[in-house]
mmCIF file of C-alpha atoms in Angstrom:
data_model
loop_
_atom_site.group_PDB
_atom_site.id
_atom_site.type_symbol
_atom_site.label_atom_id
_atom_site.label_comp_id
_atom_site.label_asym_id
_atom_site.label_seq_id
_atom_site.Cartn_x
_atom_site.Cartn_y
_atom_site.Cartn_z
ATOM 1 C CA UNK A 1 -64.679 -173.028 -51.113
ATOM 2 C CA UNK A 2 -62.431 -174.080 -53.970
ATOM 3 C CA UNK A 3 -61.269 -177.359 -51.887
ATOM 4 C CA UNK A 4 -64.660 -178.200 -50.827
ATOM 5 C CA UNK A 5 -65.796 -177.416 -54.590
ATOM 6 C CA UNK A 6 -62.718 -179.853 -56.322
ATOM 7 C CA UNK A 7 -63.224 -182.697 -52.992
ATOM 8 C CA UNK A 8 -67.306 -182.782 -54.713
ATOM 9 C CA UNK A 9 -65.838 -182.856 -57.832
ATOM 10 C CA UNK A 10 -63.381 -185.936 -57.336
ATOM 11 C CA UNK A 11 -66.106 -188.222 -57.447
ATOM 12 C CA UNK A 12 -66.062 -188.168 -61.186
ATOM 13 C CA UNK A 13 -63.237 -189.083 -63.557
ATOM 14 C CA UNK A 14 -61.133 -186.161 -65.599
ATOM 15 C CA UNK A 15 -62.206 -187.528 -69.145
ATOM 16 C CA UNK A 16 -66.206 -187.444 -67.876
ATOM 17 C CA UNK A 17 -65.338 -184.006 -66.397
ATOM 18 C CA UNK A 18 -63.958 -182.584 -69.730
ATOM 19 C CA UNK A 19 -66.207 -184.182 -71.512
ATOM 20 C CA UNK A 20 -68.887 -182.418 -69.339
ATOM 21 C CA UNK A 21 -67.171 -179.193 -69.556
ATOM 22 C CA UNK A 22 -67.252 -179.627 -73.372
ATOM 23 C CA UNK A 23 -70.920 -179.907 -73.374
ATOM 24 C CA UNK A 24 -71.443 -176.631 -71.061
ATOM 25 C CA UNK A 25 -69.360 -174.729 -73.305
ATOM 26 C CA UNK A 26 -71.094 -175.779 -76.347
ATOM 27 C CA UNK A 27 -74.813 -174.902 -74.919
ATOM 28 C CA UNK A 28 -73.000 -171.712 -74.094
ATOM 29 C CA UNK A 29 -72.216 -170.650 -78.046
ATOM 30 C CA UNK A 30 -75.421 -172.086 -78.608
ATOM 31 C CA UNK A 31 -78.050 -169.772 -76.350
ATOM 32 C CA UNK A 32 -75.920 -167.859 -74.133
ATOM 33 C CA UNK A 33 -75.394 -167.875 -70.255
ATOM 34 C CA UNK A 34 -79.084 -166.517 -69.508
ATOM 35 C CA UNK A 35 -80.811 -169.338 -71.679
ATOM 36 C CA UNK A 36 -78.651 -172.229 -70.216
ATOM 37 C CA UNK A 37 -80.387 -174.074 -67.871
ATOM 38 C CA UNK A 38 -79.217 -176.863 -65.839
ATOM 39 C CA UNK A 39 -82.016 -179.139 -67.131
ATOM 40 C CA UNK A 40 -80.268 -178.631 -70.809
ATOM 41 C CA UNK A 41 -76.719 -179.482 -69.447
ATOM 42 C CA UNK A 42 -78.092 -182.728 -67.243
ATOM 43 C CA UNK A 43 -80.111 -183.745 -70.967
ATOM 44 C CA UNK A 44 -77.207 -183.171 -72.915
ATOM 45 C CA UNK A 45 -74.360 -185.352 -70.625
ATOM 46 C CA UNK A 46 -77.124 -187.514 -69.505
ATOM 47 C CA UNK A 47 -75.854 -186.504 -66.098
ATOM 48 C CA UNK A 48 -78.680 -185.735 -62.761
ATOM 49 C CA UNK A 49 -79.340 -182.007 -62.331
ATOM 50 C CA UNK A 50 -79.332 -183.537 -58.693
ATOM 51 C CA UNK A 51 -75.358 -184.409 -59.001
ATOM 52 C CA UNK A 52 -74.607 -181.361 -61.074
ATOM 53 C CA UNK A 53 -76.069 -179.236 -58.393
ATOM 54 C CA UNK A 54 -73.956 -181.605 -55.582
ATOM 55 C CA UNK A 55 -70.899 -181.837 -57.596
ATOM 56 C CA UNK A 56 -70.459 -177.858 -58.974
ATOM 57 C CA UNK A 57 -72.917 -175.725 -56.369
ATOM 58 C CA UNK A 58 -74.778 -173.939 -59.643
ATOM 59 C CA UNK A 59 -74.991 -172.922 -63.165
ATOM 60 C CA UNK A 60 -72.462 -169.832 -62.137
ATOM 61 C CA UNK A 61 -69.454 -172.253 -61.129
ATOM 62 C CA UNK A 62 -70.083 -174.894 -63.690
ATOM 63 C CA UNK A 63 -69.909 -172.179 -66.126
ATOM 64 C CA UNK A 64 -66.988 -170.905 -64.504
ATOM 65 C CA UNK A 65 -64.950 -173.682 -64.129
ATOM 66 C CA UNK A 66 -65.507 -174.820 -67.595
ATOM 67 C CA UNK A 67 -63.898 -171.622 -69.444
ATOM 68 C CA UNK A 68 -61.094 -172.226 -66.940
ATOM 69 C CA UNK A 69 -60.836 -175.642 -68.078
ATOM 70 C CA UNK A 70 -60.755 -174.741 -71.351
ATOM 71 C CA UNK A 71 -57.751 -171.928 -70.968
ATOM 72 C CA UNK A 72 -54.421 -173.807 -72.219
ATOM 73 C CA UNK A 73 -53.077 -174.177 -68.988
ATOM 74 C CA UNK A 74 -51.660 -171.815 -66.792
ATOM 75 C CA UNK A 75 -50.207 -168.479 -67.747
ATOM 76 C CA UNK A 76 -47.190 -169.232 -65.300
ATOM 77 C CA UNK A 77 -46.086 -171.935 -66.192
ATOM 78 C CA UNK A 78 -44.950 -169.934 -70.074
ATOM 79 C CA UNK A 79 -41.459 -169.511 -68.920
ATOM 80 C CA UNK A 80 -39.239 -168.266 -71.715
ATOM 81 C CA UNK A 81 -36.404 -166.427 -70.013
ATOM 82 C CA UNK A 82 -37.783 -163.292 -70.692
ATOM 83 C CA UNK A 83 -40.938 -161.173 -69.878
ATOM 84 C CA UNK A 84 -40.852 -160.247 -73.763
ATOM 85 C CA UNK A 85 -40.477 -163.883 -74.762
ATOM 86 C CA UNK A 86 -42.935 -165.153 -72.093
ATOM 87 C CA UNK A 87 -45.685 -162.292 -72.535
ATOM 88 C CA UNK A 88 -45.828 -162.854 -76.953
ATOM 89 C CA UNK A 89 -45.994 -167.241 -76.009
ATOM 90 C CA UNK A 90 -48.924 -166.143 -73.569
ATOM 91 C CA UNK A 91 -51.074 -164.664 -76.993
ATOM 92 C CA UNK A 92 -49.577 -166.892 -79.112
ATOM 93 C CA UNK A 93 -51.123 -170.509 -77.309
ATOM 94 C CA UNK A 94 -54.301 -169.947 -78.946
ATOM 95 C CA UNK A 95 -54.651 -169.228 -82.766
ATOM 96 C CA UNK A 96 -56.707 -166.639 -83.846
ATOM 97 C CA UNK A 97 -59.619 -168.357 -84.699
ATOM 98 C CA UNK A 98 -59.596 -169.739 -81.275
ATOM 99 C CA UNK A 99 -59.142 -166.784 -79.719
ATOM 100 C CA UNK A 100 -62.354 -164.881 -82.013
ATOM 101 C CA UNK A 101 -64.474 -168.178 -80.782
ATOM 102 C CA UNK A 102 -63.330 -167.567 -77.462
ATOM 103 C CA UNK A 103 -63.441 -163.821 -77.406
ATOM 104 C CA UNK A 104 -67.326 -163.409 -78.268
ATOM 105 C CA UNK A 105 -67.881 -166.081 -75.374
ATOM 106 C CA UNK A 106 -66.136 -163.976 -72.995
ATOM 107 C CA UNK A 107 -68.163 -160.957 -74.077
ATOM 108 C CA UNK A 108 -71.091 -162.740 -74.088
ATOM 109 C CA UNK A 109 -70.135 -164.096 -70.747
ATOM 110 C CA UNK A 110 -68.869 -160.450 -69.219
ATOM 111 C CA UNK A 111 -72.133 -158.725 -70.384
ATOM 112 C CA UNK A 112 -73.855 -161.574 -68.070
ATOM 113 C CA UNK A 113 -71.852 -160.679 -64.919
ATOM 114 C CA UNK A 114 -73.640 -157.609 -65.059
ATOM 115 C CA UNK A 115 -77.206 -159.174 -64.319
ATOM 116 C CA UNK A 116 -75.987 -162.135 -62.566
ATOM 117 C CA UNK A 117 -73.627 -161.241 -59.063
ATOM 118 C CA UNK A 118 -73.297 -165.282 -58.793
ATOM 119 C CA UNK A 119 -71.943 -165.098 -62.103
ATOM 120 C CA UNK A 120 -69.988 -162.359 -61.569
ATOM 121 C CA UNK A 121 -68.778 -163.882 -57.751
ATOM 122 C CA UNK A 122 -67.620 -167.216 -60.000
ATOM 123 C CA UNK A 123 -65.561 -165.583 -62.473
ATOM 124 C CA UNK A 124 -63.794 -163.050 -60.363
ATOM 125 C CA UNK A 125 -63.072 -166.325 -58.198
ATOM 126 C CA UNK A 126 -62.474 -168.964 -61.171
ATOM 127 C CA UNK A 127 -61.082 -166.688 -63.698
ATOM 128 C CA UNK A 128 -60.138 -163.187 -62.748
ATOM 129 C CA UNK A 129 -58.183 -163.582 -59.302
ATOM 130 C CA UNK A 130 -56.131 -167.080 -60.870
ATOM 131 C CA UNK A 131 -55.219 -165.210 -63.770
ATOM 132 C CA UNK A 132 -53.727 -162.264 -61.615
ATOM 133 C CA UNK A 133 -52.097 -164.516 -59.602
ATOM 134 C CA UNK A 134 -50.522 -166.346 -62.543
ATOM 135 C CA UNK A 135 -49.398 -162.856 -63.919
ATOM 136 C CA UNK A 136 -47.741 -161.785 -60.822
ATOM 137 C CA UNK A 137 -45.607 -164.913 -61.059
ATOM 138 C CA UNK A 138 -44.349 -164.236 -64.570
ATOM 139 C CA UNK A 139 -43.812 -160.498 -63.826
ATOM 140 C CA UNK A 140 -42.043 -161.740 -60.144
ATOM 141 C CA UNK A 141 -39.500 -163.573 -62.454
ATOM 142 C CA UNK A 142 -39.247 -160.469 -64.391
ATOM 143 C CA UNK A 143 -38.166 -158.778 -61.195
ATOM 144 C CA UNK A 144 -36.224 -161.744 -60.287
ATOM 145 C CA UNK A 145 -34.159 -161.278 -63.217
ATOM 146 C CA UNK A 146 -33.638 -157.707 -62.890
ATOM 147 C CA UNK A 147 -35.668 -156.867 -66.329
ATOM 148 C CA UNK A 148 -38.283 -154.703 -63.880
ATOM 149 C CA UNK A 149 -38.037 -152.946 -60.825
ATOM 150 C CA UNK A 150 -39.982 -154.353 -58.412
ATOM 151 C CA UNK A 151 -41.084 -150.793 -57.521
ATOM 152 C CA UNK A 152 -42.392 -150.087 -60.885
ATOM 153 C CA UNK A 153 -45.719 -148.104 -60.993
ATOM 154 C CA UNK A 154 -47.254 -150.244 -63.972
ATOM 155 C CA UNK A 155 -47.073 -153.655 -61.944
ATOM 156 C CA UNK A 156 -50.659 -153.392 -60.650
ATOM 157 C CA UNK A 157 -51.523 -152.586 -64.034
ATOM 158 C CA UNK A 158 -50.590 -155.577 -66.464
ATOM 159 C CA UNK A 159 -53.696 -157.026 -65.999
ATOM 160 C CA UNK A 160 -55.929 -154.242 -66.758
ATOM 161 C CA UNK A 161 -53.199 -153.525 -69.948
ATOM 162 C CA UNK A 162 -53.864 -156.929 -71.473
ATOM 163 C CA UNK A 163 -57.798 -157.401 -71.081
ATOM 164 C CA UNK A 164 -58.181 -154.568 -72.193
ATOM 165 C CA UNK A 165 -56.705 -154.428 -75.058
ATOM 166 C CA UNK A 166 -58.250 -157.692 -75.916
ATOM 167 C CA UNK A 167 -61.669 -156.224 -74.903
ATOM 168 C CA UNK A 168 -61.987 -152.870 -76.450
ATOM 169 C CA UNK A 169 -60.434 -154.143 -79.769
ATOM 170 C CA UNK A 170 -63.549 -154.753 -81.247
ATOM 171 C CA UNK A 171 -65.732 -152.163 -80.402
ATOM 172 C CA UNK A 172 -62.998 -149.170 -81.382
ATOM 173 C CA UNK A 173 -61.524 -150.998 -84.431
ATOM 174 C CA UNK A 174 -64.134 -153.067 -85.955
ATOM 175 C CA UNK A 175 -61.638 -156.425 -85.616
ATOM 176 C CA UNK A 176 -61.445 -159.737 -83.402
ATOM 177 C CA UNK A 177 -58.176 -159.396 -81.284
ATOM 178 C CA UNK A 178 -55.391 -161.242 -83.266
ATOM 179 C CA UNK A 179 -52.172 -162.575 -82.420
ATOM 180 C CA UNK A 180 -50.402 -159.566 -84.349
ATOM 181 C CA UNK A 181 -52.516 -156.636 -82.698
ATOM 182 C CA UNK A 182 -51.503 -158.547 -79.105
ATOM 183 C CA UNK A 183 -48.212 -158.820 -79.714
ATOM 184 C CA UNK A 184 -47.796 -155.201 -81.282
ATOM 185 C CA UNK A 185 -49.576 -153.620 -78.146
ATOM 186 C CA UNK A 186 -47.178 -155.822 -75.948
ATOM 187 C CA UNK A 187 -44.486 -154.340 -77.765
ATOM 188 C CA UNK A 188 -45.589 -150.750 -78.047
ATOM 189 C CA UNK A 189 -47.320 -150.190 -74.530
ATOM 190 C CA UNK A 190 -47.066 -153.398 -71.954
ATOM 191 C CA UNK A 191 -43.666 -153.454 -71.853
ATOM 192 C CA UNK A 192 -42.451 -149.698 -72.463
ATOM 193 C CA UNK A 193 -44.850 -148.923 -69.907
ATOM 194 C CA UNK A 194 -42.529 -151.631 -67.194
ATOM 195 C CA UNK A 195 -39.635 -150.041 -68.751
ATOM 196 C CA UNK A 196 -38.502 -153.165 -70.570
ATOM 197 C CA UNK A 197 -36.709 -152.653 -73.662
ATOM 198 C CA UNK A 198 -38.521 -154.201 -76.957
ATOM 199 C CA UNK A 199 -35.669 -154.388 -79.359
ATOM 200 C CA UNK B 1 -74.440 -138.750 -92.822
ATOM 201 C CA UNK B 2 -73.614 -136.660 -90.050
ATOM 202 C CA UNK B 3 -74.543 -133.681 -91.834
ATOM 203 C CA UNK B 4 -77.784 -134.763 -92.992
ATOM 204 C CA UNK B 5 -78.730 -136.035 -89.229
ATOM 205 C CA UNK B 6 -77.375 -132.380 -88.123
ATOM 206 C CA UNK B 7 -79.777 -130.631 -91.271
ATOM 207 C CA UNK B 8 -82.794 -132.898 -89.984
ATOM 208 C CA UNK B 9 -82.517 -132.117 -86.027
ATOM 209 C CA UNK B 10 -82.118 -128.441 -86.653
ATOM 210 C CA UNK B 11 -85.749 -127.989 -87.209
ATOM 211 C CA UNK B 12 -85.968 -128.009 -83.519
ATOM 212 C CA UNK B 13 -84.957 -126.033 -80.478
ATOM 213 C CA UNK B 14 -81.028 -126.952 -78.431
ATOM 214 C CA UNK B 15 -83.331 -126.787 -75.208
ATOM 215 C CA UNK B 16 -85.605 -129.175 -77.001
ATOM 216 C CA UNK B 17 -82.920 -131.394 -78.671
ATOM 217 C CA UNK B 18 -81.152 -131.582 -74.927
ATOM 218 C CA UNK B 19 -84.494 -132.459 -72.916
ATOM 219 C CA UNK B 20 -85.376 -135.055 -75.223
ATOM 220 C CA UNK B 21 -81.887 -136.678 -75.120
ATOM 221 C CA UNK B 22 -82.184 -136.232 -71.119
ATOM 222 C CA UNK B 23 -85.148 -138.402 -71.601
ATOM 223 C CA UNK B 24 -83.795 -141.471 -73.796
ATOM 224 C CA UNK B 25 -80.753 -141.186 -70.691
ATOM 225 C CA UNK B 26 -83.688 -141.438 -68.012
ATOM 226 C CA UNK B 27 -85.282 -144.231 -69.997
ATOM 227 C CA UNK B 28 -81.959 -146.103 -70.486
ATOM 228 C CA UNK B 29 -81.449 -146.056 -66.916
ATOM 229 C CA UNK B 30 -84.894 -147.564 -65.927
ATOM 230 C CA UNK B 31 -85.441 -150.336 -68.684
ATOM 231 C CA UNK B 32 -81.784 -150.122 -70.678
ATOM 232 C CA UNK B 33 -81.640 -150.473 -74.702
ATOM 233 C CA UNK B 34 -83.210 -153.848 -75.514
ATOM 234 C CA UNK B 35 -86.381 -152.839 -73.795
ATOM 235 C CA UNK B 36 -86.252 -148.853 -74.759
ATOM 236 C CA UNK B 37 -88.763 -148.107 -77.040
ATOM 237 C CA UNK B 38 -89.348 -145.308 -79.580
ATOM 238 C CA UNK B 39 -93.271 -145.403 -78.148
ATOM 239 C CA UNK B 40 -92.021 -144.631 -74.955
ATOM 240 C CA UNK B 41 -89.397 -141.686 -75.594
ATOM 241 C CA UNK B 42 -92.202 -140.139 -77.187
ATOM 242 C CA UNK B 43 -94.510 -140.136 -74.207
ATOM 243 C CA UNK B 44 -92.211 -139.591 -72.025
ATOM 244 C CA UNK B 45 -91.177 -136.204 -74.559
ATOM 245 C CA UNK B 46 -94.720 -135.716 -76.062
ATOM 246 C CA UNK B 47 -93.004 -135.738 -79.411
ATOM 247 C CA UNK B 48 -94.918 -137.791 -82.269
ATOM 248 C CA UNK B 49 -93.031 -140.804 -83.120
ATOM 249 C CA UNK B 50 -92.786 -140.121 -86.912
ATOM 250 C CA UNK B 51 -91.519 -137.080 -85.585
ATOM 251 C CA UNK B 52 -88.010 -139.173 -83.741
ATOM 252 C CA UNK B 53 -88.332 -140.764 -86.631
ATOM 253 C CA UNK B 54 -88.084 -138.317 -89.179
ATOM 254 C CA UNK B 55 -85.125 -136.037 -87.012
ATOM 255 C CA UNK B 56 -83.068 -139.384 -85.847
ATOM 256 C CA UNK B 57 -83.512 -142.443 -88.271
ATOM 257 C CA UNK B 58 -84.540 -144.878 -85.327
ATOM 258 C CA UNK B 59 -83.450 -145.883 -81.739
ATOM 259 C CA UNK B 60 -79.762 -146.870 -81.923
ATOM 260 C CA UNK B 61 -78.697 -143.294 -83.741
ATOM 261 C CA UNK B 62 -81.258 -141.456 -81.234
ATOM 262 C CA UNK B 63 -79.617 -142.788 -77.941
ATOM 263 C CA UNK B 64 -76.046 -142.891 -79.400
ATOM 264 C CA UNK B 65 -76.510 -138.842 -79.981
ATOM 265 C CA UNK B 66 -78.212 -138.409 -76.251
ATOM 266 C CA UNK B 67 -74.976 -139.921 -74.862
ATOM 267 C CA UNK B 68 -72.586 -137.878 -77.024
ATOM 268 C CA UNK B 69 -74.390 -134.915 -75.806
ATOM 269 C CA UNK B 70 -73.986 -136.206 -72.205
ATOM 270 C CA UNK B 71 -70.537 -136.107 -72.450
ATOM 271 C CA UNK B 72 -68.632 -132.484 -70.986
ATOM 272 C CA UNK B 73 -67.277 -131.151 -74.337
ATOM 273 C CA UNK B 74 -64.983 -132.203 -76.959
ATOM 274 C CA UNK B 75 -61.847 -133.964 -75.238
ATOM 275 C CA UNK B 76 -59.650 -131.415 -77.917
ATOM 276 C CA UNK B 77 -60.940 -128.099 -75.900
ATOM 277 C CA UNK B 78 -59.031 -129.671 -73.104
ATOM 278 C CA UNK B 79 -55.653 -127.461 -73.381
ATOM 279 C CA UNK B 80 -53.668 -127.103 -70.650
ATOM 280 C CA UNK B 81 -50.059 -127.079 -72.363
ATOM 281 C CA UNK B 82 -48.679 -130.839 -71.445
ATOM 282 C CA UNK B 83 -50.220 -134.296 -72.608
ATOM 283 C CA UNK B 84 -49.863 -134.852 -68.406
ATOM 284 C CA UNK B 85 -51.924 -131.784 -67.490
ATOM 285 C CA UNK B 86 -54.467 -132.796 -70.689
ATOM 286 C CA UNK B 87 -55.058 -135.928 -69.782
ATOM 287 C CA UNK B 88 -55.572 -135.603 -66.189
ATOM 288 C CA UNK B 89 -57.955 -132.863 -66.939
ATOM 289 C CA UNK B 90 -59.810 -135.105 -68.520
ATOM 290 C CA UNK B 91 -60.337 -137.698 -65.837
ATOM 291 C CA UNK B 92 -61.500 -134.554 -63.967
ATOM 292 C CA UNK B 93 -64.226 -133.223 -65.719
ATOM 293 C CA UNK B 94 -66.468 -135.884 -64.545
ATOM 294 C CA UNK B 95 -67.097 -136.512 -60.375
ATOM 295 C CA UNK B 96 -66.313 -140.267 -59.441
ATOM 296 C CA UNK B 97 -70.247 -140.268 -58.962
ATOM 297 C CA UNK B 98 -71.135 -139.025 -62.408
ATOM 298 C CA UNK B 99 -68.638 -141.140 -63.536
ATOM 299 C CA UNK B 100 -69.975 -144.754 -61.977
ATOM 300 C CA UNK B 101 -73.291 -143.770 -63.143
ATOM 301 C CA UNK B 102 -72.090 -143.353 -66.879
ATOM 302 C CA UNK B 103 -69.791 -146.428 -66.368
ATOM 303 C CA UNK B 104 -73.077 -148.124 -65.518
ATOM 304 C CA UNK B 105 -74.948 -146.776 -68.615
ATOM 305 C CA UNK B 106 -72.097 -146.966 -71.039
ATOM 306 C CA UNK B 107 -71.398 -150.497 -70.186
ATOM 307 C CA UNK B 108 -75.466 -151.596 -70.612
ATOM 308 C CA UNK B 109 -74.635 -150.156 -73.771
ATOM 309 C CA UNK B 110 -72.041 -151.649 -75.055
ATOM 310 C CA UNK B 111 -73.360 -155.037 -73.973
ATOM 311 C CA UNK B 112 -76.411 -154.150 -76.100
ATOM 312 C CA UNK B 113 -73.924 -153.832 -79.161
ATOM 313 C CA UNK B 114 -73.263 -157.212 -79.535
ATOM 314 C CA UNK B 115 -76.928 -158.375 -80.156
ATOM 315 C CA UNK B 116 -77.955 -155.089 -82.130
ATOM 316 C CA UNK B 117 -75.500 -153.923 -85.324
ATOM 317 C CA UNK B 118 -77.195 -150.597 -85.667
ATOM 318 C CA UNK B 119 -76.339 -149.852 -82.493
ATOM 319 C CA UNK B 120 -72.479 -150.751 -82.804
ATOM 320 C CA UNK B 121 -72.756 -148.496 -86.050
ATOM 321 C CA UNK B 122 -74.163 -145.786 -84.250
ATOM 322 C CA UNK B 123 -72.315 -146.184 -81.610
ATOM 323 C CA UNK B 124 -69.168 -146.181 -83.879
ATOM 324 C CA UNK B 125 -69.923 -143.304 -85.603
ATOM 325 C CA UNK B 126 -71.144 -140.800 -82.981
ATOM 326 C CA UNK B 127 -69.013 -142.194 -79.898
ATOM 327 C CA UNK B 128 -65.769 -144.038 -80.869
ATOM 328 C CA UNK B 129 -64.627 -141.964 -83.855
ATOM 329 C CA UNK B 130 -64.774 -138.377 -82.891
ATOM 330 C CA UNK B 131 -63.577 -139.358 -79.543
ATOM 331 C CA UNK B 132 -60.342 -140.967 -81.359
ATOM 332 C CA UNK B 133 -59.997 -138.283 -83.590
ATOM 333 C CA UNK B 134 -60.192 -136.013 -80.395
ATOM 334 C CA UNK B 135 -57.446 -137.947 -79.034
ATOM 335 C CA UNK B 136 -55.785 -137.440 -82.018
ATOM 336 C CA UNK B 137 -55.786 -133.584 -81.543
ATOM 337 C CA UNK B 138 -54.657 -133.767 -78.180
ATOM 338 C CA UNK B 139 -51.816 -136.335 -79.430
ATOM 339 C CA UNK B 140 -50.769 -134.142 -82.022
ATOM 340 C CA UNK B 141 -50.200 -130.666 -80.165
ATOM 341 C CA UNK B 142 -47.906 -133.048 -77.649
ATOM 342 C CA UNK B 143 -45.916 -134.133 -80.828
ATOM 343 C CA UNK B 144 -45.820 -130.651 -81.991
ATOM 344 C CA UNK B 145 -44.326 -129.540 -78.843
ATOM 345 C CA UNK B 146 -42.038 -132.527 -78.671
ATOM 346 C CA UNK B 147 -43.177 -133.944 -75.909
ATOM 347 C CA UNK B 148 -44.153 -137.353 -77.619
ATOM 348 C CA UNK B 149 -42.031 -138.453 -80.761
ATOM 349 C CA UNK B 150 -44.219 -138.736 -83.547
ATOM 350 C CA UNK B 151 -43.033 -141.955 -84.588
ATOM 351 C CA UNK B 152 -43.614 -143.549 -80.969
ATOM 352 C CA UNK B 153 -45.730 -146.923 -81.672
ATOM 353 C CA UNK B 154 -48.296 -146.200 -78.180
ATOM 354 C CA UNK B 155 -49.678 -143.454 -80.284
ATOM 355 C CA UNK B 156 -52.012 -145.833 -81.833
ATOM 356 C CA UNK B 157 -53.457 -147.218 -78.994
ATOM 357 C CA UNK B 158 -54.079 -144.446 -76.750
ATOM 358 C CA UNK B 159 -57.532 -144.918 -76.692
ATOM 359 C CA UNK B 160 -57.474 -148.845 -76.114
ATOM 360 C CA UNK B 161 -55.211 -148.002 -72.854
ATOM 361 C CA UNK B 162 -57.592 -145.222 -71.761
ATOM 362 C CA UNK B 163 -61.169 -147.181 -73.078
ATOM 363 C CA UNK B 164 -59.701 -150.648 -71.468
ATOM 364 C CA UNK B 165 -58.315 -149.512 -68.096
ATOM 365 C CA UNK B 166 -62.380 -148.139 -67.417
ATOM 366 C CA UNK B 167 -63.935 -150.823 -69.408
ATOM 367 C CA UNK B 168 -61.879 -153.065 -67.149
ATOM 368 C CA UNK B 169 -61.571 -151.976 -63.654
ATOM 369 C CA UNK B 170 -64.733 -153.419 -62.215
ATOM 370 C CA UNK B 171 -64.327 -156.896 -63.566
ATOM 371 C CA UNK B 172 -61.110 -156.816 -62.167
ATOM 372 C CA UNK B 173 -60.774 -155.217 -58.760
ATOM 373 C CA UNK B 174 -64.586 -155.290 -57.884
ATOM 374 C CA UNK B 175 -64.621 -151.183 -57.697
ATOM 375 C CA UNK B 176 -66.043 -148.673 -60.314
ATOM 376 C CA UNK B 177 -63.201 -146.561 -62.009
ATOM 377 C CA UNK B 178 -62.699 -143.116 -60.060
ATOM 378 C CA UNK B 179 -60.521 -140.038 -60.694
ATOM 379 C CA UNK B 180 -57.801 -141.080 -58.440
ATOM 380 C CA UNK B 181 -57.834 -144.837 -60.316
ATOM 381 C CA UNK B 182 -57.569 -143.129 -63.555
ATOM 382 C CA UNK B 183 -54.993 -140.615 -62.477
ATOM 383 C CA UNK B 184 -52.649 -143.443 -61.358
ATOM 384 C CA UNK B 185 -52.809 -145.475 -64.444
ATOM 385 C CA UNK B 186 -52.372 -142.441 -66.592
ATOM 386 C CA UNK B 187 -48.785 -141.985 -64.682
ATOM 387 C CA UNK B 188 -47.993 -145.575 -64.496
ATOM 388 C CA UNK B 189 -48.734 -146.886 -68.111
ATOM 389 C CA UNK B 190 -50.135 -144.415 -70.801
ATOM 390 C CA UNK B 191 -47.775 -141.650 -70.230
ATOM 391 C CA UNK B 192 -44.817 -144.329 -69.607
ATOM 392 C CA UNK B 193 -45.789 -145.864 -72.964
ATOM 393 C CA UNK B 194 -45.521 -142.993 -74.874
ATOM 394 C CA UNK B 195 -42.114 -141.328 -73.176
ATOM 395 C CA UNK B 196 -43.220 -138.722 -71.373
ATOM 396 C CA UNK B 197 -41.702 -137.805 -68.060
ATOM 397 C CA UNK B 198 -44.454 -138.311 -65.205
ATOM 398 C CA UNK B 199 -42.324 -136.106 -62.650
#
């Protein structure tokens, strides 16, 4: 799928593509995933909805594929030395204002997963299972290293330690995520819980 | 606040206060919040709107209370002499099917937060605080019987490690959090985190 999607997508240059990504995420923060409409993005990058449609599948991948484009970079290629080092450069590539913007598009995004399964099918795909992978990379240096056993019970678990911290955050503290809440919870739970020393 | 809300619903029955909360649950099922409306909980209860009214203060406090009385008892009463035994007991109370149904509701719900402020007050108030002050409790007889240091730095986030690995599991692995899911990342992280033994 993600070959066939990113041979479609070669037809057009990376600056148009950004620049088209850009414009999805912007009608995003301006009416939301269910009020986008491919009609708005074609108007908007005075694109076809006829070579959206050939070039991303549907609204679901576009969508998709733009927040991943917009992610800076990938989460393996952080390589400090240390998981400690590596995991506080992972929340510290976007400031916090970036990551506020970012975090009530997520929300706004996750609460549409729940009404659309394409949407749902595009992040797991685009988003979730990358990001997983990329984590098991930096924690398989961690093993590597000899910082974590490689039979340690809270492997499978980094993932669901870090989103949701950043996701409940709000909701039980009245407060964006921040680089200093991240970094303390990295400190105080992530890491303990791997057995990795913090000091 | 509370107490006033407590002095107003008192003019009526428990077996009436818990049928009409059963109710706003049925109705949050079939439509969810955005389209629940006071005219409808009281047809469905044959109570007189100014009634709800008058005993609640409007929608978002009414179906806040209806889930905190849906929930199996304060999280404190739950004493079984080690934060282990505690906490697994309370991943127990529930049945996995109970659970995925409430994991269905609760995250309509919290969806429903981010377009309605009264609700995220409500939901605050009534959901989020006494359950973290519950923690708390539960917390604080492990530290009295020095299980858990009372200095440890996890001890604040207890309830974003419990809160996130639920919120989190379905986005993540594609399956609704179960007892056995809950169980395992109670060993491998929370109880890690804050130093106590898990065998």
């Amino acid at each position: 799928m993600a070959e066939v999607a990113a041979a479609r997508r070669s037809r057009i240059t990376p600056e148009r593509e950004a620049e088209l990504y850009e414009a999805v995420l912007d009608l995003l923060r301006e009416v939301g995933y269910d009020a986008l409409t491919m009609d708005a993005v074609a108007a908007r990058t005075r694109s076809s909805k006829a070579t959206l449609y050939r070039q991303w599948g549907g609204k679901a991948e576009l969508v998709a594929r733009a927040i991943r484009h917009s992610k800076p970079g990938s989460i393996a290629d952080v390589d400090t030395g240390s998981l400690r080092g590596d995991f506080h450069a992972l929340v510290t590539r976007e400031d916090d204002c970036t990551m506020e913007q970012n975090n009530a598009l997520m929300r706004g995004l996750a609460m549409a997963t729940h009404t659309n399964p394409d949407l749902l099918r595009a992040f797991r795909e685009q988003l979730v299972q990358p990001e997983t992978e990329e984590f098991r990379r930096v924690l398989g240096r961690a093993v590597d290293r000899g910082e974590v056993r490689a039979d340690n019970p809270a492997l499978p678990f980094v993932v669901h330690m870090m989103i949701g911290a950043f996701a409940t955050r709000a909701i039980i503290d009245d407060q964006p995520p921040t680089q200093a809440f991240l970094r303390s919870y990295i400190d105080a739970v992530v890491l303990p819980a791997l057995g990795v020393p913090t000091s």
